[in-house]
PDB file of N, CA and C in Angstrom:
ATOM      1  N   ARG O 744     -10.661 -15.737 -10.373  1.00  0.00           N
ATOM      2  CA  ARG O 744     -10.462 -16.943  -9.610  1.00  0.00           C
ATOM      3  C   ARG O 744     -10.712 -16.732  -8.129  1.00  0.00           C
ATOM      4  N   GLY O 745     -10.831 -15.474  -7.711  1.00  0.00           N
ATOM      5  CA  GLY O 745     -11.039 -15.196  -6.295  1.00  0.00           C
ATOM      6  C   GLY O 745     -12.392 -15.670  -5.823  1.00  0.00           C
ATOM      7  N   ARG O 746     -12.500 -15.919  -4.541  1.00  0.00           N
ATOM      8  CA  ARG O 746     -13.736 -16.351  -3.913  1.00  0.00           C
ATOM      9  C   ARG O 746     -14.784 -15.256  -4.075  1.00  0.00           C
ATOM     10  N   VAL O 747     -16.010 -15.645  -4.443  1.00  0.00           N
ATOM     11  CA  VAL O 747     -17.105 -14.700  -4.625  1.00  0.00           C
ATOM     12  C   VAL O 747     -18.064 -14.817  -3.444  1.00  0.00           C
ATOM     13  N   ILE O 748     -18.378 -13.668  -2.862  1.00  0.00           N
ATOM     14  CA  ILE O 748     -19.366 -13.574  -1.792  1.00  0.00           C
ATOM     15  C   ILE O 748     -20.579 -12.897  -2.397  1.00  0.00           C
ATOM     16  N   ALA O 749     -21.764 -13.500  -2.259  1.00  0.00           N
ATOM     17  CA  ALA O 749     -22.975 -12.952  -2.867  1.00  0.00           C
ATOM     18  C   ALA O 749     -24.048 -12.720  -1.807  1.00  0.00           C
ATOM     19  N   SER O 750     -24.887 -11.709  -2.066  1.00  0.00           N
ATOM     20  CA  SER O 750     -26.030 -11.456  -1.190  1.00  0.00           C
ATOM     21  C   SER O 750     -27.042 -12.583  -1.379  1.00  0.00           C
ATOM     22  N   SER O 751     -28.032 -12.646  -0.513  1.00  0.00           N
ATOM     23  CA  SER O 751     -29.031 -13.717  -0.589  1.00  0.00           C
ATOM     24  C   SER O 751     -29.815 -13.679  -1.900  1.00  0.00           C
ATOM     25  N   THR O 752     -29.946 -12.492  -2.507  1.00  0.00           N
ATOM     26  CA  THR O 752     -30.660 -12.354  -3.779  1.00  0.00           C
ATOM     27  C   THR O 752     -29.724 -12.458  -4.982  1.00  0.00           C
ATOM     28  N   ASN O 753     -28.422 -12.528  -4.724  1.00  0.00           N
ATOM     29  CA  ASN O 753     -27.382 -12.575  -5.747  1.00  0.00           C
ATOM     30  C   ASN O 753     -27.290 -11.258  -6.545  1.00  0.00           C
ATOM     31  N   GLN O 754     -27.923 -10.180  -6.072  1.00  0.00           N
ATOM     32  CA  GLN O 754     -27.833  -8.885  -6.760  1.00  0.00           C
ATOM     33  C   GLN O 754     -26.520  -8.178  -6.451  1.00  0.00           C
ATOM     34  N   PHE O 755     -25.887  -8.532  -5.339  1.00  0.00           N
ATOM     35  CA  PHE O 755     -24.614  -7.937  -4.931  1.00  0.00           C
ATOM     36  C   PHE O 755     -23.590  -9.046  -4.829  1.00  0.00           C
ATOM     37  N   ARG O 756     -22.477  -8.876  -5.558  1.00  0.00           N
ATOM     38  CA  ARG O 756     -21.414  -9.869  -5.520  1.00  0.00           C
ATOM     39  C   ARG O 756     -20.080  -9.172  -5.271  1.00  0.00           C
ATOM     40  N   SER O 757     -19.277  -9.790  -4.439  1.00  0.00           N
ATOM     41  CA  SER O 757     -17.964  -9.266  -4.102  1.00  0.00           C
ATOM     42  C   SER O 757     -16.948 -10.371  -4.341  1.00  0.00           C
ATOM     43  N   ARG O 758     -15.989 -10.109  -5.230  1.00  0.00           N
ATOM     44  CA  ARG O 758     -14.968 -11.109  -5.545  1.00  0.00           C
ATOM     45  C   ARG O 758     -13.646 -10.657  -4.945  1.00  0.00           C
ATOM     46  N   VAL O 759     -13.044 -11.515  -4.144  1.00  0.00           N
ATOM     47  CA  VAL O 759     -11.770 -11.203  -3.514  1.00  0.00           C
ATOM     48  C   VAL O 759     -10.675 -11.218  -4.578  1.00  0.00           C
ATOM     49  N   LEU O 760      -9.963 -10.094  -4.716  1.00  0.00           N
ATOM     50  CA  LEU O 760      -8.836 -10.036  -5.641  1.00  0.00           C
ATOM     51  C   LEU O 760      -7.511 -10.166  -4.907  1.00  0.00           C
ATOM     52  N   PHE O 761      -7.452  -9.626  -3.683  1.00  0.00           N
ATOM     53  CA  PHE O 761      -6.222  -9.714  -2.903  1.00  0.00           C
ATOM     54  C   PHE O 761      -6.586  -9.672  -1.437  1.00  0.00           C
ATOM     55  N   LEU O 762      -6.281 -10.736  -0.733  1.00  0.00           N
ATOM     56  CA  LEU O 762      -6.559 -10.843   0.697  1.00  0.00           C
ATOM     57  C   LEU O 762      -5.315 -11.420   1.347  1.00  0.00           C
ATOM     58  N   GLU O 763      -4.507 -10.558   1.904  1.00  0.00           N
ATOM     59  CA  GLU O 763      -3.208 -10.941   2.429  1.00  0.00           C
ATOM     60  C   GLU O 763      -3.289 -11.692   3.751  1.00  0.00           C
ATOM     61  N   GLY O 764      -4.197 -11.247   4.645  1.00  0.00           N
ATOM     62  CA  GLY O 764      -4.260 -11.849   5.958  1.00  0.00           C
ATOM     63  C   GLY O 764      -3.411 -11.121   6.980  1.00  0.00           C
ATOM     64  N   ASP O 765      -2.582 -10.187   6.528  1.00  0.00           N
ATOM     65  CA  ASP O 765      -1.775  -9.359   7.415  1.00  0.00           C
ATOM     66  C   ASP O 765      -2.576  -8.090   7.693  1.00  0.00           C
ATOM     67  N   PRO O 766      -2.814  -7.732   8.957  1.00  0.00           N
ATOM     68  CA  PRO O 766      -3.658  -6.574   9.250  1.00  0.00           C
ATOM     69  C   PRO O 766      -3.117  -5.256   8.693  1.00  0.00           C
ATOM     70  N   ARG O 767      -1.856  -5.209   8.291  1.00  0.00           N
ATOM     71  CA  ARG O 767      -1.286  -3.988   7.711  1.00  0.00           C
ATOM     72  C   ARG O 767      -1.545  -3.890   6.219  1.00  0.00           C
ATOM     73  N   ALA O 768      -1.935  -4.989   5.592  1.00  0.00           N
ATOM     74  CA  ALA O 768      -2.146  -5.007   4.139  1.00  0.00           C
ATOM     75  C   ALA O 768      -3.605  -4.704   3.806  1.00  0.00           C
ATOM     76  N   ALA O 769      -3.786  -3.971   2.732  1.00  0.00           N
ATOM     77  CA  ALA O 769      -5.143  -3.655   2.265  1.00  0.00           C
ATOM     78  C   ALA O 769      -5.759  -4.892   1.609  1.00  0.00           C
ATOM     79  N   GLU O 770      -7.092  -4.977   1.669  1.00  0.00           N
ATOM     80  CA  GLU O 770      -7.831  -6.021   0.969  1.00  0.00           C
ATOM     81  C   GLU O 770      -8.421  -5.389  -0.288  1.00  0.00           C
ATOM     82  N   VAL O 771      -8.465  -6.145  -1.389  1.00  0.00           N
ATOM     83  CA  VAL O 771      -8.973  -5.622  -2.662  1.00  0.00           C
ATOM     84  C   VAL O 771     -10.090  -6.538  -3.150  1.00  0.00           C
ATOM     85  N   TYR O 772     -11.210  -5.918  -3.551  1.00  0.00           N
ATOM     86  CA  TYR O 772     -12.390  -6.643  -4.012  1.00  0.00           C
ATOM     87  C   TYR O 772     -12.909  -6.032  -5.309  1.00  0.00           C
ATOM     88  N   GLU O 773     -13.532  -6.855  -6.138  1.00  0.00           N
ATOM     89  CA  GLU O 773     -14.289  -6.381  -7.284  1.00  0.00           C
ATOM     90  C   GLU O 773     -15.765  -6.516  -6.911  1.00  0.00           C
ATOM     91  N   LEU O 774     -16.513  -5.407  -6.958  1.00  0.00           N
ATOM     92  CA  LEU O 774     -17.930  -5.419  -6.632  1.00  0.00           C
ATOM     93  C   LEU O 774     -18.763  -5.407  -7.904  1.00  0.00           C
ATOM     94  N   THR O 775     -19.859  -6.152  -7.888  1.00  0.00           N
ATOM     95  CA  THR O 775     -20.849  -6.116  -8.969  1.00  0.00           C
ATOM     96  C   THR O 775     -22.214  -5.943  -8.331  1.00  0.00           C
ATOM     97  N   LEU O 776     -22.930  -4.893  -8.771  1.00  0.00           N
ATOM     98  CA  LEU O 776     -24.278  -4.621  -8.277  1.00  0.00           C
ATOM     99  C   LEU O 776     -25.221  -4.656  -9.465  1.00  0.00           C
ATOM    100  N   ASP O 777     -26.215  -5.530  -9.426  1.00  0.00           N
ATOM    101  CA  ASP O 777     -27.222  -5.578 -10.479  1.00  0.00           C
ATOM    102  C   ASP O 777     -28.122  -4.345 -10.388  1.00  0.00           C
ATOM    103  N   PRO O 778     -28.830  -3.999 -11.473  1.00  0.00           N
ATOM    104  CA  PRO O 778     -29.732  -2.851 -11.433  1.00  0.00           C
ATOM    105  C   PRO O 778     -30.717  -2.958 -10.266  1.00  0.00           C
ATOM    106  N   GLY O 779     -30.896  -1.844  -9.546  1.00  0.00           N
ATOM    107  CA  GLY O 779     -31.832  -1.806  -8.433  1.00  0.00           C
ATOM    108  C   GLY O 779     -31.280  -2.329  -7.119  1.00  0.00           C
ATOM    109  N   CYS O 780     -30.078  -2.846  -7.127  1.00  0.00           N
ATOM    110  CA  CYS O 780     -29.481  -3.420  -5.917  1.00  0.00           C
ATOM    111  C   CYS O 780     -29.192  -2.340  -4.877  1.00  0.00           C
ATOM    112  N   VAL O 781     -29.523  -2.627  -3.635  1.00  0.00           N
ATOM    113  CA  VAL O 781     -29.109  -1.823  -2.488  1.00  0.00           C
ATOM    114  C   VAL O 781     -28.511  -2.787  -1.478  1.00  0.00           C
ATOM    115  N   GLU O 782     -27.247  -2.595  -1.164  1.00  0.00           N
ATOM    116  CA  GLU O 782     -26.553  -3.463  -0.215  1.00  0.00           C
ATOM    117  C   GLU O 782     -26.100  -2.626   0.978  1.00  0.00           C
ATOM    118  N   SER O 783     -26.570  -2.975   2.155  1.00  0.00           N
ATOM    119  CA  SER O 783     -26.205  -2.253   3.371  1.00  0.00           C
ATOM    120  C   SER O 783     -25.112  -2.990   4.108  1.00  0.00           C
ATOM    121  N   ALA O 784     -24.216  -2.228   4.727  1.00  0.00           N
ATOM    122  CA  ALA O 784     -23.119  -2.811   5.498  1.00  0.00           C
ATOM    123  C   ALA O 784     -23.090  -2.186   6.885  1.00  0.00           C
ATOM    124  N   GLU O 785     -22.890  -3.010   7.880  1.00  0.00           N
ATOM    125  CA  GLU O 785     -22.712  -2.509   9.242  1.00  0.00           C
ATOM    126  C   GLU O 785     -21.356  -1.811   9.336  1.00  0.00           C
ATOM    127  N   ALA O 786     -21.184  -1.034  10.379  1.00  0.00           N
ATOM    128  CA  ALA O 786     -19.904  -0.373  10.611  1.00  0.00           C
ATOM    129  C   ALA O 786     -18.807  -1.425  10.803  1.00  0.00           C
ATOM    130  N   HIS O 787     -17.659  -1.198  10.166  1.00  0.00           N
ATOM    131  CA  HIS O 787     -16.496  -2.061  10.369  1.00  0.00           C
ATOM    132  C   HIS O 787     -15.761  -1.598  11.627  1.00  0.00           C
ATOM    133  N   ALA O 788     -14.675  -2.243  11.951  1.00  0.00           N
ATOM    134  CA  ALA O 788     -13.879  -1.881  13.121  1.00  0.00           C
ATOM    135  C   ALA O 788     -13.430  -0.421  13.039  1.00  0.00           C
ATOM    136  N   SER O 789     -13.158   0.172  14.173  1.00  0.00           N
ATOM    137  CA  SER O 789     -12.722   1.563  14.247  1.00  0.00           C
ATOM    138  C   SER O 789     -11.524   1.818  13.320  1.00  0.00           C
ATOM    139  N   GLU O 790     -11.571   2.933  12.638  1.00  0.00           N
ATOM    140  CA  GLU O 790     -10.522   3.385  11.715  1.00  0.00           C
ATOM    141  C   GLU O 790     -10.339   2.484  10.499  1.00  0.00           C
ATOM    142  N   THR O 791     -11.430   1.858  10.061  1.00  0.00           N
ATOM    143  CA  THR O 791     -11.421   1.129   8.792  1.00  0.00           C
ATOM    144  C   THR O 791     -11.846   2.101   7.706  1.00  0.00           C
ATOM    145  N   PHE O 792     -11.160   2.060   6.573  1.00  0.00           N
ATOM    146  CA  PHE O 792     -11.454   2.945   5.452  1.00  0.00           C
ATOM    147  C   PHE O 792     -11.689   2.123   4.193  1.00  0.00           C
ATOM    148  N   GLU O 793     -12.526   2.647   3.292  1.00  0.00           N
ATOM    149  CA  GLU O 793     -12.724   2.036   1.984  1.00  0.00           C
ATOM    150  C   GLU O 793     -12.427   3.079   0.909  1.00  0.00           C
ATOM    151  N   HIS O 794     -11.808   2.612  -0.159  1.00  0.00           N
ATOM    152  CA  HIS O 794     -11.552   3.423  -1.344  1.00  0.00           C
ATOM    153  C   HIS O 794     -12.233   2.683  -2.493  1.00  0.00           C
ATOM    154  N   ILE O 795     -13.207   3.330  -3.137  1.00  0.00           N
ATOM    155  CA  ILE O 795     -13.975   2.697  -4.208  1.00  0.00           C
ATOM    156  C   ILE O 795     -13.742   3.454  -5.505  1.00  0.00           C
ATOM    157  N   VAL O 796     -13.503   2.718  -6.581  1.00  0.00           N
ATOM    158  CA  VAL O 796     -13.391   3.271  -7.929  1.00  0.00           C
ATOM    159  C   VAL O 796     -14.445   2.578  -8.785  1.00  0.00           C
ATOM    160  N   VAL O 797     -15.366   3.338  -9.348  1.00  0.00           N
ATOM    161  CA  VAL O 797     -16.402   2.771 -10.216  1.00  0.00           C
ATOM    162  C   VAL O 797     -15.822   2.615 -11.619  1.00  0.00           C
ATOM    163  N   THR O 798     -15.929   1.402 -12.173  1.00  0.00           N
ATOM    164  CA  THR O 798     -15.403   1.146 -13.514  1.00  0.00           C
ATOM    165  C   THR O 798     -16.498   1.123 -14.577  1.00  0.00           C
ATOM    166  N   SER O 799     -17.739   0.795 -14.177  1.00  0.00           N
ATOM    167  CA  SER O 799     -18.869   0.861 -15.116  1.00  0.00           C
ATOM    168  C   SER O 799     -20.166   0.983 -14.333  1.00  0.00           C
ATOM    169  N   GLY O 800     -21.159   1.616 -14.956  1.00  0.00           N
ATOM    170  CA  GLY O 800     -22.439   1.825 -14.296  1.00  0.00           C
ATOM    171  C   GLY O 800     -22.377   2.994 -13.329  1.00  0.00           C
ATOM    172  N   THR O 801     -23.370   3.079 -12.458  1.00  0.00           N
ATOM    173  CA  THR O 801     -23.424   4.144 -11.455  1.00  0.00           C
ATOM    174  C   THR O 801     -23.644   3.539 -10.078  1.00  0.00           C
ATOM    175  N   MET O 802     -23.190   4.279  -9.069  1.00  0.00           N
ATOM    176  CA  MET O 802     -23.341   3.825  -7.690  1.00  0.00           C
ATOM    177  C   MET O 802     -23.661   5.025  -6.810  1.00  0.00           C
ATOM    178  N   VAL O 803     -24.619   4.838  -5.917  1.00  0.00           N
ATOM    179  CA  VAL O 803     -24.851   5.802  -4.853  1.00  0.00           C
ATOM    180  C   VAL O 803     -24.244   5.195  -3.601  1.00  0.00           C
ATOM    181  N   LEU O 804     -23.282   5.912  -3.029  1.00  0.00           N
ATOM    182  CA  LEU O 804     -22.607   5.454  -1.819  1.00  0.00           C
ATOM    183  C   LEU O 804     -23.115   6.301  -0.661  1.00  0.00           C
ATOM    184  N   ARG O 805     -23.572   5.644   0.382  1.00  0.00           N
ATOM    185  CA  ARG O 805     -24.001   6.331   1.598  1.00  0.00           C
ATOM    186  C   ARG O 805     -23.115   5.866   2.739  1.00  0.00           C
ATOM    187  N   ALA O 806     -22.573   6.815   3.484  1.00  0.00           N
ATOM    188  CA  ALA O 806     -21.751   6.513   4.651  1.00  0.00           C
ATOM    189  C   ALA O 806     -22.117   7.518   5.730  1.00  0.00           C
ATOM    190  N   GLY O 807     -22.664   7.021   6.830  1.00  0.00           N
ATOM    191  CA  GLY O 807     -23.147   7.930   7.862  1.00  0.00           C
ATOM    192  C   GLY O 807     -24.254   8.787   7.271  1.00  0.00           C
ATOM    193  N   SER O 808     -24.121  10.096   7.363  1.00  0.00           N
ATOM    194  CA  SER O 808     -25.141  11.012   6.825  1.00  0.00           C
ATOM    195  C   SER O 808     -24.786  11.531   5.438  1.00  0.00           C
ATOM    196  N   SER O 809     -23.685  11.058   4.835  1.00  0.00           N
ATOM    197  CA  SER O 809     -23.252  11.522   3.511  1.00  0.00           C
ATOM    198  C   SER O 809     -23.764  10.604   2.412  1.00  0.00           C
ATOM    199  N   GLU O 810     -24.042  11.192   1.248  1.00  0.00           N
ATOM    200  CA  GLU O 810     -24.484  10.438   0.075  1.00  0.00           C
ATOM    201  C   GLU O 810     -23.768  10.992  -1.144  1.00  0.00           C
ATOM    202  N   THR O 811     -23.208  10.111  -1.979  1.00  0.00           N
ATOM    203  CA  THR O 811     -22.454  10.525  -3.158  1.00  0.00           C
ATOM    204  C   THR O 811     -22.834   9.660  -4.347  1.00  0.00           C
ATOM    205  N   LEU O 812     -23.079  10.291  -5.493  1.00  0.00           N
ATOM    206  CA  LEU O 812     -23.327   9.576  -6.748  1.00  0.00           C
ATOM    207  C   LEU O 812     -22.002   9.427  -7.478  1.00  0.00           C
ATOM    208  N   LEU O 813     -21.666   8.185  -7.830  1.00  0.00           N
ATOM    209  CA  LEU O 813     -20.414   7.895  -8.528  1.00  0.00           C
ATOM    210  C   LEU O 813     -20.716   7.323  -9.904  1.00  0.00           C
ATOM    211  N   GLU O 814     -19.970   7.804 -10.903  1.00  0.00           N
ATOM    212  CA  GLU O 814     -20.085   7.314 -12.275  1.00  0.00           C
ATOM    213  C   GLU O 814     -18.743   6.732 -12.695  1.00  0.00           C
ATOM    214  N   PRO O 815     -18.660   6.099 -13.872  1.00  0.00           N
ATOM    215  CA  PRO O 815     -17.393   5.484 -14.291  1.00  0.00           C
ATOM    216  C   PRO O 815     -16.214   6.455 -14.191  1.00  0.00           C
ATOM    217  N   GLY O 816     -15.155   5.996 -13.542  1.00  0.00           N
ATOM    218  CA  GLY O 816     -13.955   6.804 -13.360  1.00  0.00           C
ATOM    219  C   GLY O 816     -13.949   7.581 -12.055  1.00  0.00           C
ATOM    220  N   ASP O 817     -15.113   7.721 -11.414  1.00  0.00           N
ATOM    221  CA  ASP O 817     -15.180   8.420 -10.128  1.00  0.00           C
ATOM    222  C   ASP O 817     -14.671   7.508  -9.017  1.00  0.00           C
ATOM    223  N   ASN O 818     -14.140   8.142  -7.973  1.00  0.00           N
ATOM    224  CA  ASN O 818     -13.691   7.370  -6.818  1.00  0.00           C
ATOM    225  C   ASN O 818     -13.985   8.124  -5.544  1.00  0.00           C
ATOM    226  N   ILE O 819     -13.998   7.395  -4.454  1.00  0.00           N
ATOM    227  CA  ILE O 819     -14.269   7.981  -3.143  1.00  0.00           C
ATOM    228  C   ILE O 819     -13.478   7.215  -2.102  1.00  0.00           C
ATOM    229  N   PHE O 820     -13.020   7.936  -1.096  1.00  0.00           N
ATOM    230  CA  PHE O 820     -12.305   7.374   0.053  1.00  0.00           C
ATOM    231  C   PHE O 820     -13.111   7.783   1.268  1.00  0.00           C
ATOM    232  N   PHE O 821     -13.548   6.809   2.087  1.00  0.00           N
ATOM    233  CA  PHE O 821     -14.413   7.156   3.209  1.00  0.00           C
ATOM    234  C   PHE O 821     -14.186   6.249   4.402  1.00  0.00           C
ATOM    235  N   ARG O 822     -14.604   6.758   5.555  1.00  0.00           N
ATOM    236  CA  ARG O 822     -14.560   5.969   6.786  1.00  0.00           C
ATOM    237  C   ARG O 822     -15.635   4.909   6.696  1.00  0.00           C
ATOM    238  N   ALA O 823     -15.252   3.660   6.875  1.00  0.00           N
ATOM    239  CA  ALA O 823     -16.206   2.554   6.828  1.00  0.00           C
ATOM    240  C   ALA O 823     -16.507   2.029   8.228  1.00  0.00           C
ATOM    241  N   ASP O 824     -16.136   2.813   9.246  1.00  0.00           N
ATOM    242  CA  ASP O 824     -16.459   2.423  10.613  1.00  0.00           C
ATOM    243  C   ASP O 824     -17.781   3.055  11.064  1.00  0.00           C
ATOM    244  N   VAL O 825     -18.614   3.372  10.066  1.00  0.00           N
ATOM    245  CA  VAL O 825     -19.995   3.813  10.261  1.00  0.00           C
ATOM    246  C   VAL O 825     -20.864   2.960   9.336  1.00  0.00           C
ATOM    247  N   PRO O 826     -22.153   2.800   9.640  1.00  0.00           N
ATOM    248  CA  PRO O 826     -23.004   2.061   8.698  1.00  0.00           C
ATOM    249  C   PRO O 826     -22.933   2.721   7.316  1.00  0.00           C
ATOM    250  N   HIS O 827     -22.898   1.897   6.266  1.00  0.00           N
ATOM    251  CA  HIS O 827     -22.793   2.431   4.910  1.00  0.00           C
ATOM    252  C   HIS O 827     -23.539   1.514   3.946  1.00  0.00           C
ATOM    253  N   SER O 828     -23.786   2.025   2.731  1.00  0.00           N
ATOM    254  CA  SER O 828     -24.509   1.208   1.750  1.00  0.00           C
ATOM    255  C   SER O 828     -24.075   1.574   0.344  1.00  0.00           C
ATOM    256  N   TYR O 829     -24.288   0.616  -0.538  1.00  0.00           N
ATOM    257  CA  TYR O 829     -23.986   0.759  -1.959  1.00  0.00           C
ATOM    258  C   TYR O 829     -25.288   0.529  -2.715  1.00  0.00           C
ATOM    259  N   GLU O 830     -25.599   1.392  -3.681  1.00  0.00           N
ATOM    260  CA  GLU O 830     -26.838   1.250  -4.449  1.00  0.00           C
ATOM    261  C   GLU O 830     -26.540   1.443  -5.928  1.00  0.00           C
ATOM    262  N   ASN O 831     -27.175   0.615  -6.747  1.00  0.00           N
ATOM    263  CA  ASN O 831     -27.118   0.793  -8.201  1.00  0.00           C
ATOM    264  C   ASN O 831     -28.477   1.336  -8.646  1.00  0.00           C
ATOM    265  N   PRO O 832     -28.559   2.661  -8.926  1.00  0.00           N
ATOM    266  CA  PRO O 832     -29.827   3.244  -9.343  1.00  0.00           C
ATOM    267  C   PRO O 832     -30.070   3.114 -10.849  1.00  0.00           C
ATOM    268  N   GLY O 833     -29.108   2.552 -11.575  1.00  0.00           N
ATOM    269  CA  GLY O 833     -29.182   2.505 -13.034  1.00  0.00           C
ATOM    270  C   GLY O 833     -29.855   1.260 -13.571  1.00  0.00           C
ATOM    271  N   ASP O 834     -29.812   1.141 -14.910  1.00  0.00           N
ATOM    272  CA  ASP O 834     -30.452   0.015 -15.579  1.00  0.00           C
ATOM    273  C   ASP O 834     -29.438  -0.976 -16.147  1.00  0.00           C
ATOM    274  N   GLN O 835     -28.167  -0.819 -15.757  1.00  0.00           N
ATOM    275  CA  GLN O 835     -27.133  -1.778 -16.147  1.00  0.00           C
ATOM    276  C   GLN O 835     -26.306  -2.125 -14.908  1.00  0.00           C
ATOM    277  N   ALA O 836     -25.602  -3.232 -14.959  1.00  0.00           N
ATOM    278  CA  ALA O 836     -24.783  -3.640 -13.817  1.00  0.00           C
ATOM    279  C   ALA O 836     -23.716  -2.587 -13.526  1.00  0.00           C
ATOM    280  N   THR O 837     -23.432  -2.411 -12.249  1.00  0.00           N
ATOM    281  CA  THR O 837     -22.351  -1.533 -11.812  1.00  0.00           C
ATOM    282  C   THR O 837     -21.192  -2.407 -11.369  1.00  0.00           C
ATOM    283  N   ARG O 838     -19.996  -2.015 -11.787  1.00  0.00           N
ATOM    284  CA  ARG O 838     -18.787  -2.706 -11.346  1.00  0.00           C
ATOM    285  C   ARG O 838     -17.857  -1.675 -10.722  1.00  0.00           C
ATOM    286  N   ALA O 839     -17.203  -2.085  -9.662  1.00  0.00           N
ATOM    287  CA  ALA O 839     -16.301  -1.181  -8.956  1.00  0.00           C
ATOM    288  C   ALA O 839     -15.203  -1.985  -8.284  1.00  0.00           C
ATOM    289  N   LEU O 840     -14.092  -1.321  -8.024  1.00  0.00           N
ATOM    290  CA  LEU O 840     -13.016  -1.908  -7.242  1.00  0.00           C
ATOM    291  C   LEU O 840     -13.050  -1.275  -5.868  1.00  0.00           C
ATOM    292  N   LEU O 841     -12.904  -2.090  -4.841  1.00  0.00           N
ATOM    293  CA  LEU O 841     -12.923  -1.620  -3.461  1.00  0.00           C
ATOM    294  C   LEU O 841     -11.617  -2.036  -2.797  1.00  0.00           C
ATOM    295  N   VAL O 842     -10.951  -1.069  -2.197  1.00  0.00           N
ATOM    296  CA  VAL O 842      -9.745  -1.340  -1.413  1.00  0.00           C
ATOM    297  C   VAL O 842     -10.080  -0.993   0.030  1.00  0.00           C
ATOM    298  N   MET O 843      -9.949  -1.975   0.916  1.00  0.00           N
ATOM    299  CA  MET O 843     -10.273  -1.777   2.330  1.00  0.00           C
ATOM    300  C   MET O 843      -8.988  -1.805   3.135  1.00  0.00           C
ATOM    301  N   SER O 844      -8.831  -0.773   3.979  1.00  0.00           N
ATOM    302  CA  SER O 844      -7.652  -0.728   4.834  1.00  0.00           C
ATOM    303  C   SER O 844      -8.088  -0.562   6.275  1.00  0.00           C
ATOM    304  N   TYR O 845      -7.272  -1.105   7.168  1.00  0.00           N
ATOM    305  CA  TYR O 845      -7.585  -1.131   8.592  1.00  0.00           C
ATOM    306  C   TYR O 845      -6.581  -0.293   9.356  1.00  0.00           C
ATOM    307  N   ALA O 846      -6.948   0.081  10.591  1.00  0.00           N
ATOM    308  CA  ALA O 846      -6.043   0.838  11.444  1.00  0.00           C
ATOM    309  C   ALA O 846      -4.752   0.047  11.628  1.00  0.00           C
ATOM    310  N   LYS O 847      -3.673   0.756  11.682  1.00  0.00           N
ATOM    311  CA  LYS O 847      -2.388   0.095  11.892  1.00  0.00           C
ATOM    312  C   LYS O 847      -2.282  -0.388  13.328  1.00  0.00           C
ATOM    313  N   ALA O 848      -1.829  -1.614  13.480  1.00  0.00           N
ATOM    314  CA  ALA O 848      -1.731  -2.209  14.827  1.00  0.00           C
ATOM    315  C   ALA O 848      -0.503  -1.707  15.549  1.00  0.00           C
TER     316      ALA O 848
END
């Protein structure tokens, strides 16, 4: 039932699962990347972090100069205050949960 944000090609979709509005609370999203999708993100505010858990498919996560291949059950916690991207190199849709947290005010 959460609001869905989609890329212009609709290959990348992000569904809001929990958005509190309080800067101390984490935001939770369900990501869906179609095969071949590459979604780039600009750096978020200083000391923003993302925690991603892949539930199906594969994802290549790039953050700064680092690159990591994630498969179902894999997770990563990274600084999102650098340019980063999500890629589905596989032939099936990738689904993942993303938890975004911000610096404490």
